[in-house]
Structure formats: C-alpha cells, structure tokens
Amino acid sequence: MTKLWQEMGLTDYEYNKIIELLGREPNYTELSMFSVMWSEHCSYKHSRPVLRNFPTDGPQVLQGPGENAGVVDIGDGQAVAFKIESHNHPSAIEPFQGAATGVGGIIRDVFTMGARPIALLNSLRFGSLDRDRVKYLFNGVVSGISWYGNCIGIPTVGGEVYFNDSYTGNPLVNAMCVGLLEHKDLKKGVASGVGNPVMAVGARTGRDGIHGATFASEELSDESEEKRPSVQVGDPFMEKLLLEACLELIRSGAVIGMQDMGAAGLVSSSCEMATRGGSGMIIDVAKVPRREEGMEPYEVLLSESQERMLVIPKKGKEQLVKEIFAKWGLEAAVIGRVTDDGMLTIMDGEKKVAAVPATALTDACPVYEPEARKPAYLEQTAAFTPESLPAVEEYNDVLLRLLASPTIASKEWVYRQYDYMVRTNTVVGPGSDAAVLRVKGTKKGVAVTTDCNSLYCYLDPFTGGAIAVAEAARNLVCSGAKPLAVTDCLNFGNPEKPEIYWQFKQAVAGMSAACEKLGTPVVSGNVSFYNETNGEAIYPTPVVGMVGLIENIEQRCTMDFKQEGDLIYLLGETKAELGGSQYLSVIYGQDAGKPPQLDLDLEAAVQGCCLEAIKRGLIASAHDCAEGGLAVALAECAISGRRGCSVGVSSDLTATEVLFSESQSRIVVSVTPENEKELLALAGEYNVPCQKLGIVAGNDLRIMVNGTEVVSVPLDKAENTWREAIACKLG
Amino acid sequence: MFRAEIKVMLKKGVLDPQGGAVERSLHALEYDNVSQVRVGKYMELTLDAADREAAKQQVREMCERLLANPVIEDYTFDLVEV
Amino acid sequence: MFRAEIKVMLKKGVLDPQGGAVERSLHALEYDNVSQVRVGKYMELTLDAADREAAKQQVREMCERLLANPVIEDYTFDLVEV
Amino acid sequence: MKFGVVVFPGSNCDADVKYVIDQVLKQPVDYIWHQEADVSGYDCLVLPGGFSFGDYLRIGAIARFSPVMKGVERFARDGGLVIGICNGFQILLEAGLLPGAMKINDNLQFRCHDTFLRVENATTPFTGRMSAGQVVKIPIAHGEGNYYADEETLAELEKNGQVVFRYSTPEGEITREANPNGSTANIAGIVNKEGNVLGMMPHPERCAEAILGGEDGKLIFQSIVDWLERGGNSD
Ligand SMILES: Nc1ncnc2c1ncn2[C@@H]1O[C@H](COP(=O)(O)OP(=O)(O)O)[C@@H](O)[C@H]1O
Ligand SMILES: [Mg+2]
C-alpha cells in the first residue's frame, strides 16, 4: 500500500526527516505543506548545489539570486529587475491558459520588487509543425501569451521559437519579464517587524491548481491529462489592477515586503518571506477571502489561484492598504501577523491546524546531488563526420530550404500577435538580434534578449551552455548595448537519471565559464526538471535571458543593411564547423557532430570591437551569425534592409562550410566606405579577424566562394520563403 | 439532418473572470438581485447524419476534439431534427 | 429564484468569422457533413424575482442594455425556476 | 486649451497619449478617472486604447456605463472634440456616439503592425494637417477591429463624408489585402455626423516621434491643436 506521503510525492527518507524536524509526526495539513515546499519546483533540491557555481556578483548587481527577481543598476538611481520562469507542464496540457498564467506569474515576480514591468519576452520550444497536436499547442501558447500580455498592457518585445522532435510531447514555455525601478523603491520578499500585519491582496482564493508545484515536478505521462484541476485560468485584467495598486502601495512607503502567491501559494510565500526576514508568522486561513465554499485549511494554503499577493505593511497602515486596493476595485484582508518565534503557525479561526518552523519548509529541505554519468549517445553523435555526406550541388535550394525551416524562418506570425509597442518605449521591436527600449526622461536604452541553441547542448552541454550565454551577449552587443547580467531558465529531463544530471552539471559549468568571462553574473533564474514524455527527455535547454544597457540610445544599431554601396565585413572567423548545424539538421535530418567550439577570449574581443565600433558610429548594421551560418545571416540582413548584396569569399574551406558552418563569435557588419579604414584599425586594436565579404547592392543575394558563384537568389524569393514559412505550415 | 445546439462552459470551480466581470457590471447597473453569473460559448451547427444516435455520437466527438477543451470546460448539447 | 439561460448570437446576415473558422476546422477533421456553424455566447445567471413575468422582464432589459449589442446581436433566453 | 485623457480600469495607452500631448505637443493634459462624471474645463477628450474592464463580455460594453461616459456624452453633444483610439473607438460605438459595431478580426488573431491609411476626409478637426488622398503610416494593435455597419448605415457614412480613414496599400489603393481585420469597406476610422467625435482603430500616439519609427500620428494631434487654436473653426 502506498503511504500518504508517497502519494504526495515525498520519499520515506524525506518523511523521516520531517518527523525529525518537528519532533513528531506531521498532521495532514503540515504534510501537505511539506509536500509542496519540498517538491522540486519549490525546493530546488536537485539543483541547489550546482547553481552555487554561477558567478552572481558584480558592481552592477543590486540584488542577486534568492529574491523574486534579480536587480541591476543602470545609473541615475535607476535599476532594472528581471527574471525568467518556466510554465512547461501546464502549457502541455492547456496551452492557452498554461502559457497565459506563466506570463502572469513572471510579471508578479517583477512588480513585487517595486519595478514597473516594461517588457516581456518568451522562449518557446515545440515539436515538428507537421503534427496536428503540435500546431494546436503552438497556436494555443502563442495566443495565450498574446492575450495576457496585450491585455495587461506590457509589450512583448522579443523571444525565440525553436522546433525539434524532442519537444513533441513536452513543449517548453519560458516567460521573462523586465521592469524598471528607482533604487529607493526596491522591495524584497521579506517579513519582519514583530506584530506587523500580514495581508492577502488581489483575487480571491479558490481550489485552483492545488498541488500544482508537485505536478510541475513530475514527468508527463498519459495520466497527466487526468490531473486537470492543476491548470489555472488567468485574469490579466485583475493583474493589471493588482499591478497598479501594488506600485501605488510601494510608492506610499507603507510596505515592508511583498511576494506573489505563485507556486505553492500561501504556504510558499509565507514561509519564504519569514525565512528571509528571520521571523515567523501566524496566519488564520479563515480570514483569507475565498471564491468557493467549504475549503479545507490545506486547500486554502496550497491553492495556486492567480493574481494574489502577500503583503507585509507597517503596523497601522492596514487601512491605507485597504483604501489603495479599494480604489482599484480590489480586496485586501489582514490574515495574520509577523512573529519572532520562527514558526509558521496556521490557525483556522480558534483552532491551530499547523505549526512548523518556517525554515523547516525552506532551508531544511534535503538536497540531493545525484550521480552524473556521460550519456552513451554522445559517442555516436561525436563520431559523426559531415564529410561522409554527399556533396551539395544546388546551394540556392539548400539556402531556401534553410530559410523555410520553421526554426530559422521569420517569427512574424508569432510576434504580430503580440502588442510590442504599447507604452511607446519600443525603439527596436521583435525581429532583430535584441529588442531595445528607451528609458523615457533619459538618454538611455535597455536591450533584452533570450537565447539557447539546445541542439548544441544536446551534442555537448558544456559548450552549448557557454554558447547560450555568449550568443545572448553578442545579440545585445549587436544592438549597441553593454551586457549587464543574466537570468536563466534551466529546462532538463529527470535529474534522477545520471545522464540528465550530467547534462545539467555540464551546462551550468559552461554557462558559468562564459558568464565569468563576459562579466555577466547570474542574478535570477528558474529550474524546470522532469521535462520528459513517456521516458524520453527533451534536449537540454538552458535558456539565457540577458539585459544590457545603451548609455546613449542614439548609438544603437540594427541588423538591416542600410544603404546601397555599404561594404560588408565579417568580424571573427569561419571554421569547418558543420556539426550541430541547421544545415545538417534540416537538409540531412542529422542532429549530430560536434557543435562549434567557443573561444571565450575571441568572443570577448569580437564583442568589445563591435560595441566600440557602434559607439563610434562606424558601422551601419550588425548581425550575429547564428543558426544557418553566414548564408542565412546575410540573407537576414538583406531581407530586413530590403537591399541585396554581392559577396565574394576566398577560403580554404569548402563552399558548404563557408555558407553553413555555425562557427561562433562572428558578426556580419556593414560600413560606409568612409568608415572602412577606421573599422579595420579598430579590429586590429582588438586583435579581431575582420574579413571583407562584399557590398550592399542590387536586388539579389549573391555569394561567390573562391571565384565561383554558389548562391544567386532574388531577394523577393528569399524573403517570401522566409516570411511565409510558418504561416504556410499552419495552413 | 439535425441542428445541434452546443453549450460550452468552464468547469465548476474553475475561475470565470468574464462571469465575474458581468456580474459586477450588472450590480453596478443596480440589478442587485443577480448572482452566480457564468459566461460560456454557444454554438449551432447543422449535421447530416443517419439517425439521432449517430448524430449524438458525432457531436460528442467534435466537442471532445475541438469545440471544448476538456481540461477546463464542460459541454452539453441538444439535437433537433430539421 | 430563477435561473436564466441566455444565448447571444450574431444577427442573421452578419458574417460570423468564428463560425466560419470552426466550420473549416471541422472539415479539416473530416466532419464533412457539418454546415452552417455559428458561434455565439451563452450565459447563465441566478435572479431573485417575484414571479416569472418579472424575471422575464428584467432579463430582457439586461440583454438590451448590456448582455447583447442590438446593432449586431440577437438574444434568446430560457427561465427555469430554482 | 486643455486635453483630458479618460482612464478606465484596464486602459493601457492612457500614459502613451498623455506623453504625446504633454512631451511632444507641449500642451496641457490631465487624466480623468472613469468615476469622474464632470468633464467640464476640457477642450478635447481622449478615450485611449487598452482593455477596459478586461474587454470581458464585449469590448467597451462595460466601460460605456462608467460615470465618466455621461460627461463624455454631454461634452460631445455640446460640440466638444472627442477622439476614441482602439478600445476608445469601441467604447464610443457601444455608447452609441458613433454608428456601427465591432467584431472579432476575420483572421481571428490579435494583430500588431504598421498599417497604411488613406485619408478620406481632411476637413475634420482631426485631419486638418493632412490632405485628402494622402497615405499615412500608423500601427494597429487589436483583436477586434473588424468594423461592421449595415448597408444603410454605410451609405449614410459615405454620403456624409464620415469615413475618415481607410486601410490601404502604401500607394493608397483600397484592397482586400490591405485590410488587416475584415472591416466593412476597409474602414479604419469614422466621425459622427457633426464631425466632432472621431473613432479610429490605429494608434496615432505610437508614431508621433521619429525614434519610434514614424511621425504620422503626430499630424492628428497637431490638427486638433490647430483647430482649437482657431477657436473651433475650419479655415
Ligand atoms: N537557474 C537559476 N539560476 C539562478 N538563480 C536561480 C535559478 N533558479 C532559481 N534561482 C533563484 O531561486 C529563487 C527561487 O526561484 P523560483 O522558485 O523560481 O521563484 P518562484 O517562487 O517565483 O517560483 C529565485 O530567487 C531565483 O532567482
Ligand atoms: Mg516568485
């Protein structure tokens, strides 16, 4: 017979540990509290020791990991708060609401810090669009994100979408939010000051998503379809009111701390706030405003009803809190007070229903470092040599097929459903390397991006993890921004499998190395394990969200070719690196080979050179060379600029390698002839290879390699292929 | 030929923000005697089927597959021979 | 107490984009025998009223004022005593 | 001269409109909270975009009952200038200040991108800085901007020159492809018979500064300022 704690997802070892911590057996309510707090989703029990390897410090960091969002300084007493979070499992079951509530949750994490959200991004992974179920998921997720973000009035300015069979049953939906604040308004999720009231504000509590956190910590199986109540319905209108009310409240100075009631609801917000404040809390569940009748204390505690916050105001400010919320048509109820006994005491009216040390739920959770073993598949994938493939004859056709593959094709079908302009700060919207937002009232701009090539991570998680960081930074640099810091969302399979844990450790190590070198500490993040369907894991997908600063927004850059006659240069160097390329994946159906290598010194030099060139106004366009290699990068610059190009490369490499190799640390730039000399001099200073590729001209995409024309495609044709591909697939 | 009239509603217990908004608005219009407002979808379609049983079977299938999302919604329908 | 079940549909003659899309999706799922799909709204509410006539009167009023837009929509409703 | 920007719960573009009037046009402007019934003292009222009351039930259906709408109606009846943008347009329709109704986009998707509009009537208080036939680039961002008017109403609109903007190609042709949402006769914006109330789906406040990629939207706000400076007369 399975024991109650086992049904709740706790092991015998963990149950005994609970008894040890309490000095007695837990009652049902207490056991429920432990079960959600000690779930993977809330406790990070399999990842904590590994996450400690991330560099987290820097002069720009105002708040590192451990809070609802990370915060970095952007000068003038201003800062940005940002975080990314996964909503993979709910989205696999109910794509529209799953994705929508993911957006809602991450927005709350940012405005609890006292920041006004200024931008949303998302990073999405799906199976092949040839499947009906995938089309349904893709459509649902995109419209869910669109609905929530548009309705609440925060622009969705960027993100990424990849398609790969490993995500067929387990799509990834990672949402990121960026907010702007004044240093003085920075708020933390802490409860302190004995006797200060504890208030529940926002939506009423229903039986939504009880045990949702546990659900997010399990593999998906056919039975998951049965776990229906775990999916919640979002109310962006309520959240908009909550956002305005919370920001008004913070400005009033009446607040000590606040936190959203997200995963594991009232339990997690109360014990985490008490832990951070070194305090305790007594809460009466009978005072929590409810939407449904007859709820048990544990249901009130575990409910994941959306659009709710826990607020600790200063004593005597209860009425002020109520008035501010009433103005926005919202409820605010005093449900308890802060104590100094370190206990989380739960009352149901007069009756005590639970009493647990707050830190027992948080810090005392057992931490595991499972066995890590290099997966066997890597032998095969690494042994693959692209040279074994038949030689390409029709490069035009290969290029067009790459442009038409959904991973590379234009994502306009997605982002035209997002209001990316609301609040009129979006200076560079979706579709470029990074989005750029102006900071009204200053000359500054903030650039944001999310990146991860999970195919590289599958083939070599260390290198793949490092590349994710490098690519994100490169994207910011191409827009003219200095990279500041990282938020990460680590999506992996079941960590109890040694191969998965190995991938996890390797990826984090690779990311850490790149973060260290590029000076971009990790300030917030999220881990999502158990991304498997019927035993098959997704590709390791450590998504990197990065924020950068443009001191003077006039010195920004975009990827489109600007003017006929401009010269095209390549910063960095192309190598024979077809392993892990989209060329192999799309044309030959091979997810194999060794991914491109990353030389962090060269990467830093290329980024430094490009950024300086942009600041000096030397270059007209800059575009990171990524999936699809140089040929695709040139096509993208040409299409977005609606100007053709004529390129000639002499090289020891084969034409296939020149065109489609995905060597890292490369940026395609264009310059006016007057600036050519200075660019070359600058590249010399930075010790960065800078190779002339050709000229912006005509209405075709022409590429010659060693004197032979290998690509010649009318720009219109390339553009239509690239622009229409996803819409066509969805038919 | 049958005419199917299908109602799709959020499951009991699932938050219905739209219903809540309509209820508040009705109260603001001084219909204080109104409560428990729920908002759902209504669909009508014409179906060429051999008999009522076959029609019923098909409509149920369409609801499960497309018209309702069984994760959060319930559906009911009526069939009228036309 | 009455339970009102209200259906709101686009007027005949007003093109129904949602109905059209649902019909196309049903055809794609090979329900070729389906036609004339229309999509509208369904609402339920509880009403404390003295008698059926009063309830009817009130629901009609609510529909005219708020629940339907007379420019493009028609409504019908049923009342069930509860 | 004073502008008032009406704020409903769920308005999102209130700050954007205010920014343009205040920072770009340098004109006085206040917010007006939806529970304010008195709108005296203003020369032009703006109903901004967003999702008033979450757009639940039907867009604009709940907002039109806000206390402020009584004031807006009176203000419009007395000849005051009212401009409803996106959600604001939808509210004006629900309130009966403009004819017709709004349906879901015929592609069933929310759409956010630039559109080209042909100016059909350049004699309104909102279009004085434009000329008839001119094409302006102004973005849309809506899921329900499919304007509907029955035949009779449409004939009336056309006859009175109430159609102000139509979606067009960059060259000014009125084509099906240029219509992003299925609107009757490619209609993007209309005025009431008296010409003092404008409703439009595209967002002029989003393209009133070069840094945002275009300044055509500014023409509308400048036209209003011109009109008010002339004391409410066409020249
Ligand atoms: N991969 C990671 N890298 C850095 N910090 C992380 C990572 N994952 C989680 N964190 C930090 O751990 C804390 C708990 O995160 P999380 O449980 O996702 O928050 P929430 O309570 O909003 O769900 C946060 O401060 C987060 O920034
Ligand atoms: Mg949080």
PDB file of N, CA, C and O in Angstrom, chain D residues 164-188:
ATOM      1  N   VAL D 164     -13.247  58.596 -42.343  1.00  0.00           N
ATOM      2  CA  VAL D 164     -12.074  59.460 -42.288  1.00  0.00           C
ATOM      3  C   VAL D 164     -10.812  58.742 -42.773  1.00  0.00           C
ATOM      4  O   VAL D 164      -9.997  59.299 -43.479  1.00  0.00           O
ATOM      5  N   PHE D 165     -10.680  57.488 -42.343  1.00  0.00           N
ATOM      6  CA  PHE D 165      -9.500  56.698 -42.750  1.00  0.00           C
ATOM      7  C   PHE D 165      -9.926  55.338 -43.268  1.00  0.00           C
ATOM      8  O   PHE D 165     -10.819  54.712 -42.699  1.00  0.00           O
ATOM      9  N   ARG D 166      -9.245  54.891 -44.325  1.00  0.00           N
ATOM     10  CA  ARG D 166      -9.411  53.520 -44.802  1.00  0.00           C
ATOM     11  C   ARG D 166      -8.059  52.842 -44.900  1.00  0.00           C
ATOM     12  O   ARG D 166      -7.085  53.469 -45.316  1.00  0.00           O
ATOM     13  N   TYR D 167      -8.013  51.574 -44.555  1.00  0.00           N
ATOM     14  CA  TYR D 167      -6.789  50.800 -44.741  1.00  0.00           C
ATOM     15  C   TYR D 167      -6.495  50.716 -46.228  1.00  0.00           C
ATOM     16  O   TYR D 167      -7.394  50.402 -47.028  1.00  0.00           O
ATOM     17  N   SER D 168      -5.244  50.987 -46.577  1.00  0.00           N
ATOM     18  CA  SER D 168      -4.891  50.989 -47.997  1.00  0.00           C
ATOM     19  C   SER D 168      -3.497  50.412 -48.190  1.00  0.00           C
ATOM     20  O   SER D 168      -2.808  50.093 -47.213  1.00  0.00           O
ATOM     21  N   THR D 169      -3.103  50.282 -49.433  1.00  0.00           N
ATOM     22  CA  THR D 169      -1.711  49.936 -49.726  1.00  0.00           C
ATOM     23  C   THR D 169      -0.879  51.204 -49.523  1.00  0.00           C
ATOM     24  O   THR D 169      -1.442  52.301 -49.417  1.00  0.00           O
ATOM     25  N   PRO D 170       0.443  51.078 -49.488  1.00  0.00           N
ATOM     26  CA  PRO D 170       1.274  52.289 -49.338  1.00  0.00           C
ATOM     27  C   PRO D 170       1.003  53.296 -50.451  1.00  0.00           C
ATOM     28  O   PRO D 170       1.222  54.492 -50.287  1.00  0.00           O
ATOM     29  N   GLU D 171       0.474  52.797 -51.581  1.00  0.00           N
ATOM     30  CA  GLU D 171       0.200  53.693 -52.704  1.00  0.00           C
ATOM     31  C   GLU D 171      -1.205  54.294 -52.611  1.00  0.00           C
ATOM     32  O   GLU D 171      -1.587  55.103 -53.455  1.00  0.00           O
ATOM     33  N   GLY D 172      -1.972  53.876 -51.634  1.00  0.00           N
ATOM     34  CA  GLY D 172      -3.294  54.459 -51.461  1.00  0.00           C
ATOM     35  C   GLY D 172      -4.417  53.676 -52.111  1.00  0.00           C
ATOM     36  O   GLY D 172      -5.557  54.154 -52.192  1.00  0.00           O
ATOM     37  N   GLU D 173      -4.120  52.466 -52.555  1.00  0.00           N
ATOM     38  CA  GLU D 173      -5.206  51.665 -53.122  1.00  0.00           C
ATOM     39  C   GLU D 173      -5.952  50.926 -52.016  1.00  0.00           C
ATOM     40  O   GLU D 173      -5.342  50.423 -51.082  1.00  0.00           O
ATOM     41  N   ILE D 174      -7.253  50.859 -52.178  1.00  0.00           N
ATOM     42  CA  ILE D 174      -8.071  50.186 -51.172  1.00  0.00           C
ATOM     43  C   ILE D 174      -8.261  48.740 -51.630  1.00  0.00           C
ATOM     44  O   ILE D 174      -9.091  48.459 -52.502  1.00  0.00           O
ATOM     45  N   THR D 175      -7.477  47.843 -51.068  1.00  0.00           N
ATOM     46  CA  THR D 175      -7.554  46.449 -51.496  1.00  0.00           C
ATOM     47  C   THR D 175      -7.907  45.559 -50.319  1.00  0.00           C
ATOM     48  O   THR D 175      -7.779  45.947 -49.164  1.00  0.00           O
ATOM     49  N   ARG D 176      -8.307  44.360 -50.665  1.00  0.00           N
ATOM     50  CA  ARG D 176      -8.627  43.377 -49.657  1.00  0.00           C
ATOM     51  C   ARG D 176      -7.394  43.032 -48.822  1.00  0.00           C
ATOM     52  O   ARG D 176      -7.458  42.872 -47.603  1.00  0.00           O
ATOM     53  N   GLU D 177      -6.249  42.917 -49.483  1.00  0.00           N
ATOM     54  CA  GLU D 177      -5.011  42.541 -48.789  1.00  0.00           C
ATOM     55  C   GLU D 177      -4.574  43.613 -47.785  1.00  0.00           C
ATOM     56  O   GLU D 177      -3.907  43.313 -46.807  1.00  0.00           O
ATOM     57  N   ALA D 178      -4.969  44.855 -48.088  1.00  0.00           N
ATOM     58  CA  ALA D 178      -4.548  45.946 -47.206  1.00  0.00           C
ATOM     59  C   ALA D 178      -5.411  46.018 -45.949  1.00  0.00           C
ATOM     60  O   ALA D 178      -5.123  46.762 -45.026  1.00  0.00           O
ATOM     61  N   ASN D 179      -6.488  45.235 -45.955  1.00  0.00           N
ATOM     62  CA  ASN D 179      -7.439  45.279 -44.841  1.00  0.00           C
ATOM     63  C   ASN D 179      -7.029  44.246 -43.796  1.00  0.00           C
ATOM     64  O   ASN D 179      -7.106  43.053 -44.038  1.00  0.00           O
ATOM     65  N   PRO D 180      -6.577  44.686 -42.624  1.00  0.00           N
ATOM     66  CA  PRO D 180      -5.981  43.731 -41.677  1.00  0.00           C
ATOM     67  C   PRO D 180      -6.988  42.959 -40.838  1.00  0.00           C
ATOM     68  O   PRO D 180      -6.595  42.060 -40.096  1.00  0.00           O
ATOM     69  N   ASN D 181      -8.252  43.318 -40.924  1.00  0.00           N
ATOM     70  CA  ASN D 181      -9.189  42.718 -39.972  1.00  0.00           C
ATOM     71  C   ASN D 181     -10.560  42.389 -40.544  1.00  0.00           C
ATOM     72  O   ASN D 181     -11.408  41.853 -39.836  1.00  0.00           O
ATOM     73  N   GLY D 182     -10.788  42.722 -41.794  1.00  0.00           N
ATOM     74  CA  GLY D 182     -12.080  42.427 -42.402  1.00  0.00           C
ATOM     75  C   GLY D 182     -13.105  43.544 -42.307  1.00  0.00           C
ATOM     76  O   GLY D 182     -14.284  43.358 -42.647  1.00  0.00           O
ATOM     77  N   SER D 183     -12.681  44.714 -41.873  1.00  0.00           N
ATOM     78  CA  SER D 183     -13.590  45.859 -41.737  1.00  0.00           C
ATOM     79  C   SER D 183     -14.424  46.113 -42.973  1.00  0.00           C
ATOM     80  O   SER D 183     -13.903  46.084 -44.084  1.00  0.00           O
ATOM     81  N   THR D 184     -15.659  46.460 -42.766  1.00  0.00           N
ATOM     82  CA  THR D 184     -16.525  46.911 -43.840  1.00  0.00           C
ATOM     83  C   THR D 184     -15.844  48.050 -44.604  1.00  0.00           C
ATOM     84  O   THR D 184     -15.395  49.017 -43.988  1.00  0.00           O
ATOM     85  N   ALA D 185     -15.752  47.916 -45.901  1.00  0.00           N
ATOM     86  CA  ALA D 185     -15.221  48.969 -46.769  1.00  0.00           C
ATOM     87  C   ALA D 185     -13.850  49.477 -46.325  1.00  0.00           C
ATOM     88  O   ALA D 185     -13.527  50.651 -46.485  1.00  0.00           O
ATOM     89  N   ASN D 186     -13.056  48.577 -45.707  1.00  0.00           N
ATOM     90  CA  ASN D 186     -11.705  48.932 -45.249  1.00  0.00           C
ATOM     91  C   ASN D 186     -11.690  50.092 -44.246  1.00  0.00           C
ATOM     92  O   ASN D 186     -10.679  50.784 -44.118  1.00  0.00           O
ATOM     93  N   ILE D 187     -12.774  50.259 -43.538  1.00  0.00           N
ATOM     94  CA  ILE D 187     -12.855  51.417 -42.648  1.00  0.00           C
ATOM     95  C   ILE D 187     -11.936  51.275 -41.441  1.00  0.00           C
ATOM     96  O   ILE D 187     -11.964  50.271 -40.737  1.00  0.00           O
ATOM     97  N   ALA D 188     -11.136  52.316 -41.212  1.00  0.00           N
ATOM     98  CA  ALA D 188     -10.225  52.321 -40.062  1.00  0.00           C
ATOM     99  C   ALA D 188     -10.618  53.397 -39.058  1.00  0.00           C
ATOM    100  O   ALA D 188     -10.249  53.326 -37.892  1.00  0.00           O
TER     101      ALA D 188
END
